[in-house]
């Protein structure tokens, strides 16, 4: 009796530990069953809306910069290609991001798309601010010598000094290009953060531990453990094997025994 009373607290403590471990396992399984879209829902939603808004603003500024660069008083320069490429990339990102605000697609596809756009938007925004940045030399326009019969192509002439109109237009172009490309870098940063949050959400699902992740129709619950081969033998008595078929007909004529002996002459 003393031993039983002494062991009672140990049994109670062991039962509590098992119950506690069971609750932890159930809670862990519940968390593991949550889809990836259940994590960071509000933050991801805000970043998606911000991506669409700033992409639209950046695209509008880049289009305005392209128009001013071509129609302004300054000489068009090499940044026209950078502006065009970044505008196309931002436009494609805008066309992709707006439907994603209302549609649900697999998070693996969304994460990959956001990561790719993040890299390319940042890479194409930097040249607009560096190589394509307009300088005052673009306001110096070549003026050929008029009515020179020796120079029909206008190769002789001089550069005119920058005018106030050209410098003002150049300053406006710098502001538009700077803000547009800066918003492009900001959009790329948002897309990178969005891809990071989605990657963390995917990791939290621990999908590699889910045995039912891949299902093939009705075979989702199939757990193969081998195969079974079955043979059937039928043993018949010997008499049944030798018994004639009653439906068979005998076409051979019966042989009659001969009563005469061919060796005896009569």
Tab-separated table of C-alpha atoms in Angstrom, residues 35-254:
chain	number	residue	atom	x	y	z
A	35	UNK	CA	-2.499	27.580	-45.722
A	36	UNK	CA	0.251	29.996	-46.668
A	37	UNK	CA	-2.317	32.684	-47.464
A	38	UNK	CA	-3.359	32.751	-43.786
A	39	UNK	CA	-0.085	34.427	-42.755
A	40	UNK	CA	0.579	38.186	-43.080
A	41	UNK	CA	-2.777	38.726	-44.787
A	42	UNK	CA	-3.047	42.419	-43.898
A	43	UNK	CA	0.591	43.255	-44.655
A	44	UNK	CA	0.519	41.436	-47.997
A	45	UNK	CA	-2.738	43.141	-48.920
A	46	UNK	CA	-1.274	46.583	-48.175
A	47	UNK	CA	1.862	45.843	-50.205
A	48	UNK	CA	-0.187	44.644	-53.181
A	49	UNK	CA	-2.265	47.826	-53.180
A	50	UNK	CA	0.872	49.968	-52.793
A	51	UNK	CA	2.520	48.139	-55.671
A	52	UNK	CA	-0.398	48.871	-57.998
A	53	UNK	CA	-0.680	52.524	-56.924
A	54	UNK	CA	3.013	53.404	-57.214
A	55	UNK	CA	3.342	51.446	-60.466
A	56	UNK	CA	0.553	53.551	-61.961
A	57	UNK	CA	2.203	56.774	-60.752
A	58	UNK	CA	5.618	55.740	-62.058
A	59	UNK	CA	4.184	54.733	-65.432
A	60	UNK	CA	2.421	58.085	-65.824
A	61	UNK	CA	5.585	60.048	-65.026
A	62	UNK	CA	7.709	57.957	-67.379
A	63	UNK	CA	5.254	58.476	-70.238
A	64	UNK	CA	5.299	62.232	-69.576
A	65	UNK	CA	9.116	62.182	-69.553
A	66	UNK	CA	9.204	60.329	-72.877
A	67	UNK	CA	6.840	62.855	-74.491
A	68	UNK	CA	8.772	65.864	-73.138
A	69	UNK	CA	12.068	64.350	-74.231
A	70	UNK	CA	10.874	63.938	-77.820
A	71	UNK	CA	8.803	67.111	-78.189
A	72	UNK	CA	10.829	69.483	-75.989
A	73	UNK	CA	13.378	72.062	-77.141
A	74	UNK	CA	16.318	69.913	-76.067
A	75	UNK	CA	18.081	67.347	-78.231
A	76	UNK	CA	16.788	63.775	-77.703
A	77	UNK	CA	19.458	61.697	-76.078
A	78	UNK	CA	20.220	58.109	-75.175
A	79	UNK	CA	17.805	57.984	-72.230
A	80	UNK	CA	14.886	57.454	-74.612
A	81	UNK	CA	15.703	53.734	-74.636
A	82	UNK	CA	15.985	53.523	-70.841
A	83	UNK	CA	12.696	55.386	-70.378
A	84	UNK	CA	10.944	53.156	-72.917
A	85	UNK	CA	12.211	49.889	-71.411
A	86	UNK	CA	11.360	50.883	-67.836
A	87	UNK	CA	7.914	52.101	-68.932
A	88	UNK	CA	7.156	48.766	-70.602
A	89	UNK	CA	8.320	46.829	-67.549
A	90	UNK	CA	6.301	48.969	-65.121
A	91	UNK	CA	3.257	48.676	-67.394
A	92	UNK	CA	3.459	44.882	-67.486
A	93	UNK	CA	3.839	44.792	-63.706
A	94	UNK	CA	0.752	46.995	-63.375
A	95	UNK	CA	-1.290	44.755	-65.670
A	96	UNK	CA	-0.270	41.714	-63.632
A	97	UNK	CA	-0.681	43.263	-60.175
A	98	UNK	CA	-4.217	44.655	-60.576
A	99	UNK	CA	-5.913	41.264	-61.226
A	100	UNK	CA	-3.996	39.758	-58.296
A	101	UNK	CA	-5.879	42.090	-55.954
A	102	UNK	CA	-9.096	40.205	-56.696
A	103	UNK	CA	-7.965	36.748	-57.843
A	104	UNK	CA	-6.419	33.896	-55.888
A	105	UNK	CA	-3.546	32.093	-57.582
A	106	UNK	CA	-1.060	29.574	-56.147
A	107	UNK	CA	1.318	31.357	-53.814
A	108	UNK	CA	4.340	29.688	-55.437
A	109	UNK	CA	3.516	31.380	-58.758
A	110	UNK	CA	2.823	34.732	-57.087
A	111	UNK	CA	6.086	34.629	-55.121
A	112	UNK	CA	8.148	33.772	-58.191
A	113	UNK	CA	6.494	36.523	-60.247
A	114	UNK	CA	7.052	39.162	-57.571
A	115	UNK	CA	10.701	38.197	-57.158
A	116	UNK	CA	11.398	38.354	-60.903
A	117	UNK	CA	9.680	41.727	-61.315
A	118	UNK	CA	11.501	43.082	-58.264
A	119	UNK	CA	14.904	42.290	-59.726
A	120	UNK	CA	14.193	43.599	-63.222
A	121	UNK	CA	12.405	46.790	-62.134
A	122	UNK	CA	15.344	47.819	-59.937
A	123	UNK	CA	17.890	46.914	-62.621
A	124	UNK	CA	16.082	48.967	-65.277
A	125	UNK	CA	15.429	51.938	-62.975
A	126	UNK	CA	19.068	52.606	-62.123
A	127	UNK	CA	20.218	53.473	-65.713
A	128	UNK	CA	17.518	56.145	-65.975
A	129	UNK	CA	19.117	57.958	-63.021
A	130	UNK	CA	22.728	57.405	-64.088
A	131	UNK	CA	23.419	56.947	-67.777
A	132	UNK	CA	20.259	58.611	-69.022
A	133	UNK	CA	20.335	61.643	-66.742
A	134	UNK	CA	19.950	64.784	-68.944
A	135	UNK	CA	22.797	67.300	-68.975
A	136	UNK	CA	22.849	70.959	-70.048
A	137	UNK	CA	24.787	69.995	-73.144
A	138	UNK	CA	21.524	68.642	-74.565
A	139	UNK	CA	20.323	72.224	-74.872
A	140	UNK	CA	23.195	73.088	-77.236
A	141	UNK	CA	21.661	72.613	-80.684
A	142	UNK	CA	23.744	72.354	-83.855
A	143	UNK	CA	23.083	75.219	-86.262
A	144	UNK	CA	24.424	74.617	-89.783
A	145	UNK	CA	25.698	77.440	-91.998
A	146	UNK	CA	22.780	78.558	-94.193
A	147	UNK	CA	22.916	78.520	-97.987
A	148	UNK	CA	26.402	77.042	-98.307
A	149	UNK	CA	26.710	75.407	-101.749
A	150	UNK	CA	29.885	73.670	-100.672
A	151	UNK	CA	28.076	71.969	-97.750
A	152	UNK	CA	24.712	70.554	-98.874
A	153	UNK	CA	24.471	68.300	-95.799
A	154	UNK	CA	25.022	71.050	-93.224
A	155	UNK	CA	28.236	69.654	-91.787
A	156	UNK	CA	29.597	73.167	-91.257
A	157	UNK	CA	28.100	75.217	-88.500
A	158	UNK	CA	28.214	75.826	-84.764
A	159	UNK	CA	26.428	74.945	-81.535
A	160	UNK	CA	23.975	77.481	-80.210
A	161	UNK	CA	24.064	78.377	-76.536
A	162	UNK	CA	21.407	77.000	-74.178
A	163	UNK	CA	18.263	79.097	-74.025
A	164	UNK	CA	16.159	79.764	-70.962
A	165	UNK	CA	13.276	77.830	-72.472
A	166	UNK	CA	15.442	74.774	-73.013
A	167	UNK	CA	16.967	74.939	-69.548
A	168	UNK	CA	13.518	75.213	-67.950
A	169	UNK	CA	12.252	72.230	-69.947
A	170	UNK	CA	15.397	70.313	-69.028
A	171	UNK	CA	14.824	71.008	-65.345
A	172	UNK	CA	11.240	69.761	-65.585
A	173	UNK	CA	12.457	66.654	-67.419
A	174	UNK	CA	14.977	65.953	-64.674
A	175	UNK	CA	12.295	66.168	-61.993
A	176	UNK	CA	9.892	63.907	-63.884
A	177	UNK	CA	12.558	61.343	-64.712
A	178	UNK	CA	13.975	61.373	-61.186
A	179	UNK	CA	10.612	60.874	-59.504
A	180	UNK	CA	9.516	58.256	-62.056
A	181	UNK	CA	12.702	56.210	-61.750
A	182	UNK	CA	12.709	56.650	-57.958
A	183	UNK	CA	9.176	55.283	-57.805
A	184	UNK	CA	10.367	52.421	-59.985
A	185	UNK	CA	13.036	51.542	-57.423
A	186	UNK	CA	10.430	51.849	-54.669
A	187	UNK	CA	8.098	49.501	-56.578
A	188	UNK	CA	10.929	46.994	-56.935
A	189	UNK	CA	11.574	47.203	-53.190
A	190	UNK	CA	7.885	46.599	-52.445
A	191	UNK	CA	7.871	43.580	-54.734
A	192	UNK	CA	10.984	42.219	-53.037
A	193	UNK	CA	9.426	42.640	-49.581
A	194	UNK	CA	6.228	41.010	-50.840
A	195	UNK	CA	8.174	38.023	-52.152
A	196	UNK	CA	10.017	37.784	-48.808
A	197	UNK	CA	6.793	37.766	-46.773
A	198	UNK	CA	5.271	35.142	-49.053
A	199	UNK	CA	8.379	32.976	-48.770
A	200	UNK	CA	8.217	33.131	-44.958
A	201	UNK	CA	4.521	32.202	-45.124
A	202	UNK	CA	5.333	29.191	-47.309
A	203	UNK	CA	8.066	28.057	-44.909
A	204	UNK	CA	5.711	28.337	-41.938
A	205	UNK	CA	3.304	25.869	-43.527
A	206	UNK	CA	6.029	23.170	-43.416
A	207	UNK	CA	4.672	21.762	-46.638
A	208	UNK	CA	7.535	19.265	-46.885
A	209	UNK	CA	6.045	17.383	-43.885
A	210	UNK	CA	2.562	17.126	-45.382
A	211	UNK	CA	2.057	13.655	-46.840
A	212	UNK	CA	-1.116	14.708	-48.627
A	213	UNK	CA	0.430	17.617	-50.461
A	214	UNK	CA	0.308	15.803	-53.779
A	215	UNK	CA	-2.866	13.899	-54.606
A	216	UNK	CA	-3.825	12.031	-57.743
A	217	UNK	CA	-7.594	12.032	-57.787
A	218	UNK	CA	-9.006	8.987	-56.044
A	219	UNK	CA	-5.515	7.792	-55.134
A	220	UNK	CA	-4.943	10.553	-52.568
A	221	UNK	CA	-5.423	8.115	-49.680
A	222	UNK	CA	-3.609	5.210	-51.302
A	223	UNK	CA	-0.642	3.963	-49.332
A	224	UNK	CA	0.955	1.126	-51.284
A	225	UNK	CA	2.601	-1.612	-49.214
A	226	UNK	CA	3.237	-4.192	-51.945
A	227	UNK	CA	1.149	-6.291	-54.301
A	228	UNK	CA	-0.826	-9.547	-54.140
A	229	UNK	CA	-0.916	-12.297	-56.742
A	230	UNK	CA	-3.790	-14.844	-56.628
A	231	UNK	CA	-3.928	-18.174	-58.474
A	232	UNK	CA	-6.942	-20.532	-58.761
A	233	UNK	CA	-6.628	-24.296	-59.436
A	234	UNK	CA	-9.502	-26.701	-60.211
A	235	UNK	CA	-8.915	-30.475	-59.691
A	236	UNK	CA	-11.261	-32.853	-61.507
A	237	UNK	CA	-11.676	-36.617	-60.884
A	238	UNK	CA	-10.004	-38.967	-63.309
A	239	UNK	CA	-13.291	-40.419	-64.532
A	240	UNK	CA	-14.506	-37.054	-65.696
A	241	UNK	CA	-11.395	-36.599	-67.755
A	242	UNK	CA	-11.928	-39.953	-69.631
A	243	UNK	CA	-15.684	-39.736	-69.981
A	244	UNK	CA	-16.798	-39.383	-73.599
A	245	UNK	CA	-18.688	-36.424	-74.722
A	246	UNK	CA	-22.344	-37.378	-75.208
A	247	UNK	CA	-22.812	-34.709	-77.829
A	248	UNK	CA	-20.070	-36.125	-80.031
A	249	UNK	CA	-21.092	-38.416	-82.940
A	250	UNK	CA	-19.037	-41.382	-84.194
A	251	UNK	CA	-18.861	-41.282	-87.991
A	252	UNK	CA	-16.724	-44.413	-88.435
A	253	UNK	CA	-18.552	-47.495	-89.825
A	254	UNK	CA	-18.505	-50.630	-87.629
